[in-house]
Amino acid sequence: MSALTVSMLGFTSPLAAQTVPDKIPETAEEWEAECAAGKAISCQIAGNLHYGGLGVPKNLVAAIPLFERACALGDELGCFNAGHSYFDGD
């Protein structure tokens, strides 16, 4: 997935310039590894992949902790998505 594709999908953050990895991950597992390394935007993207079933089976149980971690690392969209998931009862 190219940086342009990531941007076009709406995966942006005020922290994006600081947290986007040098090599754009291509799989959910790679995004999750970047998340584990403390990259907020990677947590957000991994959460979206699981939430929407993009390249992985749809798994809301896996998505919410990734959104929460993104939020804890300062990603505002992660906070929104975690809250939205709770509000919708996901």
N, C-alpha and C. Protein backbone atom coordinates (compact mmCIF):
# COMPACT_ATOMS: atom_id res chain seq x y z
N MET A 1 0.86 -1.16 0.00
CA MET A 1 0.00 0.00 0.00
C MET A 1 0.91 1.23 0.00
N SER A 2 0.72 2.11 -0.93
CA SER A 2 1.57 3.29 -1.02
C SER A 2 1.12 4.36 -0.03
N ALA A 3 1.99 5.32 0.23
CA ALA A 3 1.66 6.43 1.11
C ALA A 3 0.47 7.20 0.56
N LEU A 4 0.40 7.34 -0.75
CA LEU A 4 -0.71 8.04 -1.38
C LEU A 4 -2.01 7.29 -1.11
N THR A 5 -1.99 5.97 -1.23
CA THR A 5 -3.18 5.18 -0.96
C THR A 5 -3.61 5.36 0.48
N VAL A 6 -2.67 5.33 1.40
CA VAL A 6 -2.97 5.51 2.82
C VAL A 6 -3.62 6.86 3.02
N SER A 7 -3.08 7.91 2.40
CA SER A 7 -3.64 9.24 2.53
C SER A 7 -5.03 9.31 1.93
N MET A 8 -5.23 8.70 0.78
CA MET A 8 -6.52 8.75 0.11
C MET A 8 -7.60 8.01 0.90
N LEU A 9 -7.21 7.02 1.68
CA LEU A 9 -8.17 6.29 2.49
C LEU A 9 -8.56 7.06 3.74
N GLY A 10 -7.97 8.21 3.95
CA GLY A 10 -8.32 9.03 5.10
C GLY A 10 -7.56 8.71 6.36
N PHE A 11 -6.50 7.92 6.25
CA PHE A 11 -5.70 7.57 7.41
C PHE A 11 -4.67 8.67 7.64
N THR A 12 -5.13 9.76 8.19
CA THR A 12 -4.22 10.86 8.46
C THR A 12 -4.32 11.24 9.93
N SER A 13 -3.35 11.95 10.38
CA SER A 13 -3.30 12.35 11.78
C SER A 13 -2.36 13.54 11.90
N PRO A 14 -2.59 14.41 12.88
CA PRO A 14 -1.62 15.47 13.10
C PRO A 14 -0.23 14.93 13.39
N LEU A 15 -0.16 13.69 13.87
CA LEU A 15 1.12 13.08 14.19
C LEU A 15 1.72 12.32 13.02
N ALA A 16 1.02 12.29 11.90
CA ALA A 16 1.41 11.44 10.78
C ALA A 16 2.84 11.67 10.33
N ALA A 17 3.26 12.91 10.22
CA ALA A 17 4.61 13.19 9.74
C ALA A 17 5.66 12.63 10.70
N GLN A 18 5.32 12.52 11.96
CA GLN A 18 6.27 12.03 12.94
C GLN A 18 6.22 10.52 13.11
N THR A 19 5.10 9.89 12.75
CA THR A 19 4.93 8.50 13.13
C THR A 19 4.82 7.52 11.96
N VAL A 20 4.70 8.00 10.74
CA VAL A 20 4.59 7.09 9.61
C VAL A 20 5.94 6.40 9.40
N PRO A 21 5.93 5.08 9.28
CA PRO A 21 7.20 4.36 9.10
C PRO A 21 7.85 4.70 7.76
N ASP A 22 9.17 4.52 7.68
CA ASP A 22 9.90 4.79 6.44
C ASP A 22 9.39 3.90 5.31
N LYS A 23 9.18 2.64 5.60
CA LYS A 23 8.63 1.70 4.62
C LYS A 23 7.17 1.48 4.99
N ILE A 24 6.28 1.74 4.05
CA ILE A 24 4.86 1.58 4.34
C ILE A 24 4.54 0.08 4.44
N PRO A 25 4.00 -0.35 5.59
CA PRO A 25 3.65 -1.76 5.74
C PRO A 25 2.59 -2.18 4.72
N GLU A 26 2.60 -3.46 4.38
CA GLU A 26 1.66 -3.97 3.38
C GLU A 26 0.61 -4.90 3.97
N THR A 27 0.81 -5.39 5.18
CA THR A 27 -0.15 -6.32 5.77
C THR A 27 -0.56 -5.81 7.15
N ALA A 28 -1.68 -6.32 7.63
CA ALA A 28 -2.15 -5.95 8.96
C ALA A 28 -1.10 -6.30 10.02
N GLU A 29 -0.43 -7.43 9.83
CA GLU A 29 0.59 -7.84 10.81
C GLU A 29 1.74 -6.83 10.85
N GLU A 30 2.12 -6.31 9.71
CA GLU A 30 3.19 -5.31 9.67
C GLU A 30 2.74 -4.01 10.33
N TRP A 31 1.48 -3.60 10.09
CA TRP A 31 0.95 -2.40 10.75
C TRP A 31 0.92 -2.61 12.26
N GLU A 32 0.53 -3.81 12.69
CA GLU A 32 0.48 -4.10 14.12
C GLU A 32 1.87 -4.08 14.75
N ALA A 33 2.87 -4.55 14.02
CA ALA A 33 4.25 -4.50 14.53
C ALA A 33 4.69 -3.05 14.71
N GLU A 34 4.35 -2.19 13.75
CA GLU A 34 4.67 -0.77 13.87
C GLU A 34 3.91 -0.16 15.05
N CYS A 35 2.68 -0.60 15.25
CA CYS A 35 1.89 -0.13 16.39
C CYS A 35 2.57 -0.52 17.70
N ALA A 36 3.02 -1.76 17.78
CA ALA A 36 3.70 -2.25 18.99
C ALA A 36 4.97 -1.45 19.26
N ALA A 37 5.56 -0.90 18.18
CA ALA A 37 6.76 -0.08 18.32
C ALA A 37 6.43 1.36 18.71
N GLY A 38 5.14 1.65 18.89
CA GLY A 38 4.75 2.97 19.37
C GLY A 38 4.36 3.97 18.31
N LYS A 39 4.04 3.51 17.11
CA LYS A 39 3.62 4.40 16.02
C LYS A 39 2.10 4.53 16.04
N ALA A 40 1.61 5.68 16.50
CA ALA A 40 0.17 5.88 16.67
C ALA A 40 -0.61 5.68 15.39
N ILE A 41 -0.14 6.23 14.30
CA ILE A 41 -0.87 6.11 13.03
C ILE A 41 -0.96 4.65 12.60
N SER A 42 0.06 3.87 12.91
CA SER A 42 0.03 2.45 12.56
C SER A 42 -1.03 1.71 13.35
N CYS A 43 -1.23 2.10 14.60
CA CYS A 43 -2.30 1.50 15.40
C CYS A 43 -3.65 1.82 14.79
N GLN A 44 -3.81 3.07 14.40
CA GLN A 44 -5.06 3.52 13.79
C GLN A 44 -5.36 2.74 12.51
N ILE A 45 -4.36 2.61 11.67
CA ILE A 45 -4.55 1.91 10.39
C ILE A 45 -4.83 0.43 10.64
N ALA A 46 -4.07 -0.20 11.53
CA ALA A 46 -4.31 -1.61 11.83
C ALA A 46 -5.73 -1.81 12.36
N GLY A 47 -6.18 -0.89 13.21
CA GLY A 47 -7.55 -0.96 13.72
C GLY A 47 -8.57 -0.86 12.61
N ASN A 48 -8.35 0.05 11.68
CA ASN A 48 -9.27 0.20 10.56
C ASN A 48 -9.29 -1.04 9.67
N LEU A 49 -8.14 -1.66 9.48
CA LEU A 49 -8.09 -2.88 8.68
C LEU A 49 -8.95 -3.97 9.31
N HIS A 50 -8.81 -4.14 10.63
CA HIS A 50 -9.61 -5.15 11.33
C HIS A 50 -11.08 -4.76 11.37
N TYR A 51 -11.35 -3.50 11.63
CA TYR A 51 -12.73 -3.03 11.73
C TYR A 51 -13.50 -3.24 10.43
N GLY A 52 -12.84 -2.95 9.31
CA GLY A 52 -13.50 -3.06 8.03
C GLY A 52 -13.30 -4.38 7.31
N GLY A 53 -12.47 -5.25 7.87
CA GLY A 53 -12.18 -6.51 7.20
C GLY A 53 -11.40 -6.31 5.92
N LEU A 54 -10.43 -5.40 5.97
CA LEU A 54 -9.61 -5.07 4.79
C LEU A 54 -8.32 -5.87 4.83
N GLY A 55 -8.25 -6.95 4.07
CA GLY A 55 -7.06 -7.79 4.03
C GLY A 55 -6.98 -8.79 5.16
N VAL A 56 -7.91 -8.69 6.09
CA VAL A 56 -8.01 -9.62 7.22
C VAL A 56 -9.51 -9.84 7.48
N PRO A 57 -9.86 -10.93 8.15
CA PRO A 57 -11.28 -11.10 8.50
C PRO A 57 -11.75 -9.95 9.40
N LYS A 58 -12.97 -9.50 9.21
CA LYS A 58 -13.52 -8.44 10.05
C LYS A 58 -13.51 -8.91 11.50
N ASN A 59 -12.90 -8.09 12.38
CA ASN A 59 -12.74 -8.49 13.77
C ASN A 59 -12.78 -7.25 14.65
N LEU A 60 -13.96 -6.93 15.15
CA LEU A 60 -14.11 -5.75 15.99
C LEU A 60 -13.40 -5.90 17.32
N VAL A 61 -13.31 -7.13 17.81
CA VAL A 61 -12.62 -7.37 19.08
C VAL A 61 -11.14 -7.02 18.95
N ALA A 62 -10.56 -7.24 17.80
CA ALA A 62 -9.15 -6.88 17.56
C ALA A 62 -9.00 -5.39 17.26
N ALA A 63 -10.01 -4.79 16.64
CA ALA A 63 -9.90 -3.39 16.22
C ALA A 63 -9.90 -2.43 17.41
N ILE A 64 -10.76 -2.65 18.37
CA ILE A 64 -10.93 -1.67 19.45
C ILE A 64 -9.65 -1.45 20.26
N PRO A 65 -8.92 -2.49 20.68
CA PRO A 65 -7.68 -2.22 21.41
C PRO A 65 -6.65 -1.45 20.57
N LEU A 66 -6.66 -1.67 19.26
CA LEU A 66 -5.75 -0.92 18.40
C LEU A 66 -6.15 0.55 18.36
N PHE A 67 -7.45 0.84 18.28
CA PHE A 67 -7.92 2.22 18.35
C PHE A 67 -7.55 2.83 19.70
N GLU A 68 -7.74 2.07 20.77
CA GLU A 68 -7.40 2.58 22.11
C GLU A 68 -5.91 2.89 22.22
N ARG A 69 -5.07 2.04 21.68
CA ARG A 69 -3.62 2.29 21.72
C ARG A 69 -3.27 3.52 20.91
N ALA A 70 -3.89 3.66 19.73
CA ALA A 70 -3.66 4.85 18.91
C ALA A 70 -4.03 6.10 19.71
N CYS A 71 -5.15 6.04 20.39
CA CYS A 71 -5.60 7.16 21.22
C CYS A 71 -4.59 7.46 22.33
N ALA A 72 -4.15 6.42 23.01
CA ALA A 72 -3.19 6.59 24.10
C ALA A 72 -1.87 7.19 23.61
N LEU A 73 -1.56 6.93 22.35
CA LEU A 73 -0.32 7.47 21.76
C LEU A 73 -0.54 8.85 21.15
N GLY A 74 -1.75 9.40 21.27
CA GLY A 74 -2.01 10.76 20.83
C GLY A 74 -2.73 10.91 19.51
N ASP A 75 -3.23 9.83 18.94
CA ASP A 75 -3.93 9.91 17.66
C ASP A 75 -5.41 10.21 17.92
N GLU A 76 -5.87 11.40 17.55
CA GLU A 76 -7.24 11.81 17.83
C GLU A 76 -8.28 10.95 17.13
N LEU A 77 -7.98 10.51 15.92
CA LEU A 77 -8.90 9.65 15.20
C LEU A 77 -9.04 8.30 15.90
N GLY A 78 -7.96 7.84 16.51
CA GLY A 78 -8.04 6.61 17.30
C GLY A 78 -9.01 6.77 18.46
N CYS A 79 -8.96 7.92 19.12
CA CYS A 79 -9.89 8.20 20.22
C CYS A 79 -11.32 8.21 19.71
N PHE A 80 -11.54 8.88 18.57
CA PHE A 80 -12.87 8.94 17.98
C PHE A 80 -13.38 7.55 17.64
N ASN A 81 -12.55 6.76 16.97
CA ASN A 81 -12.99 5.43 16.54
C ASN A 81 -13.25 4.50 17.72
N ALA A 82 -12.44 4.61 18.76
CA ALA A 82 -12.70 3.80 19.96
C ALA A 82 -14.03 4.20 20.57
N GLY A 83 -14.25 5.50 20.73
CA GLY A 83 -15.52 5.98 21.29
C GLY A 83 -16.70 5.62 20.42
N HIS A 84 -16.54 5.76 19.12
CA HIS A 84 -17.61 5.41 18.19
C HIS A 84 -17.96 3.93 18.29
N SER A 85 -16.95 3.10 18.43
CA SER A 85 -17.18 1.66 18.56
C SER A 85 -17.97 1.35 19.84
N TYR A 86 -17.62 2.03 20.93
CA TYR A 86 -18.34 1.83 22.17
C TYR A 86 -19.79 2.32 22.05
N PHE A 87 -19.96 3.49 21.44
CA PHE A 87 -21.28 4.09 21.29
C PHE A 87 -22.20 3.20 20.45
N ASP A 88 -21.64 2.65 19.39
CA ASP A 88 -22.42 1.79 18.51
C ASP A 88 -22.61 0.38 19.06
N GLY A 89 -21.95 0.09 20.16
CA GLY A 89 -22.08 -1.23 20.76
C GLY A 89 -21.23 -2.29 20.08
N ASP A 90 -20.23 -1.83 19.31
CA ASP A 90 -19.35 -2.78 18.65
C ASP A 90 -18.52 -3.41 19.72
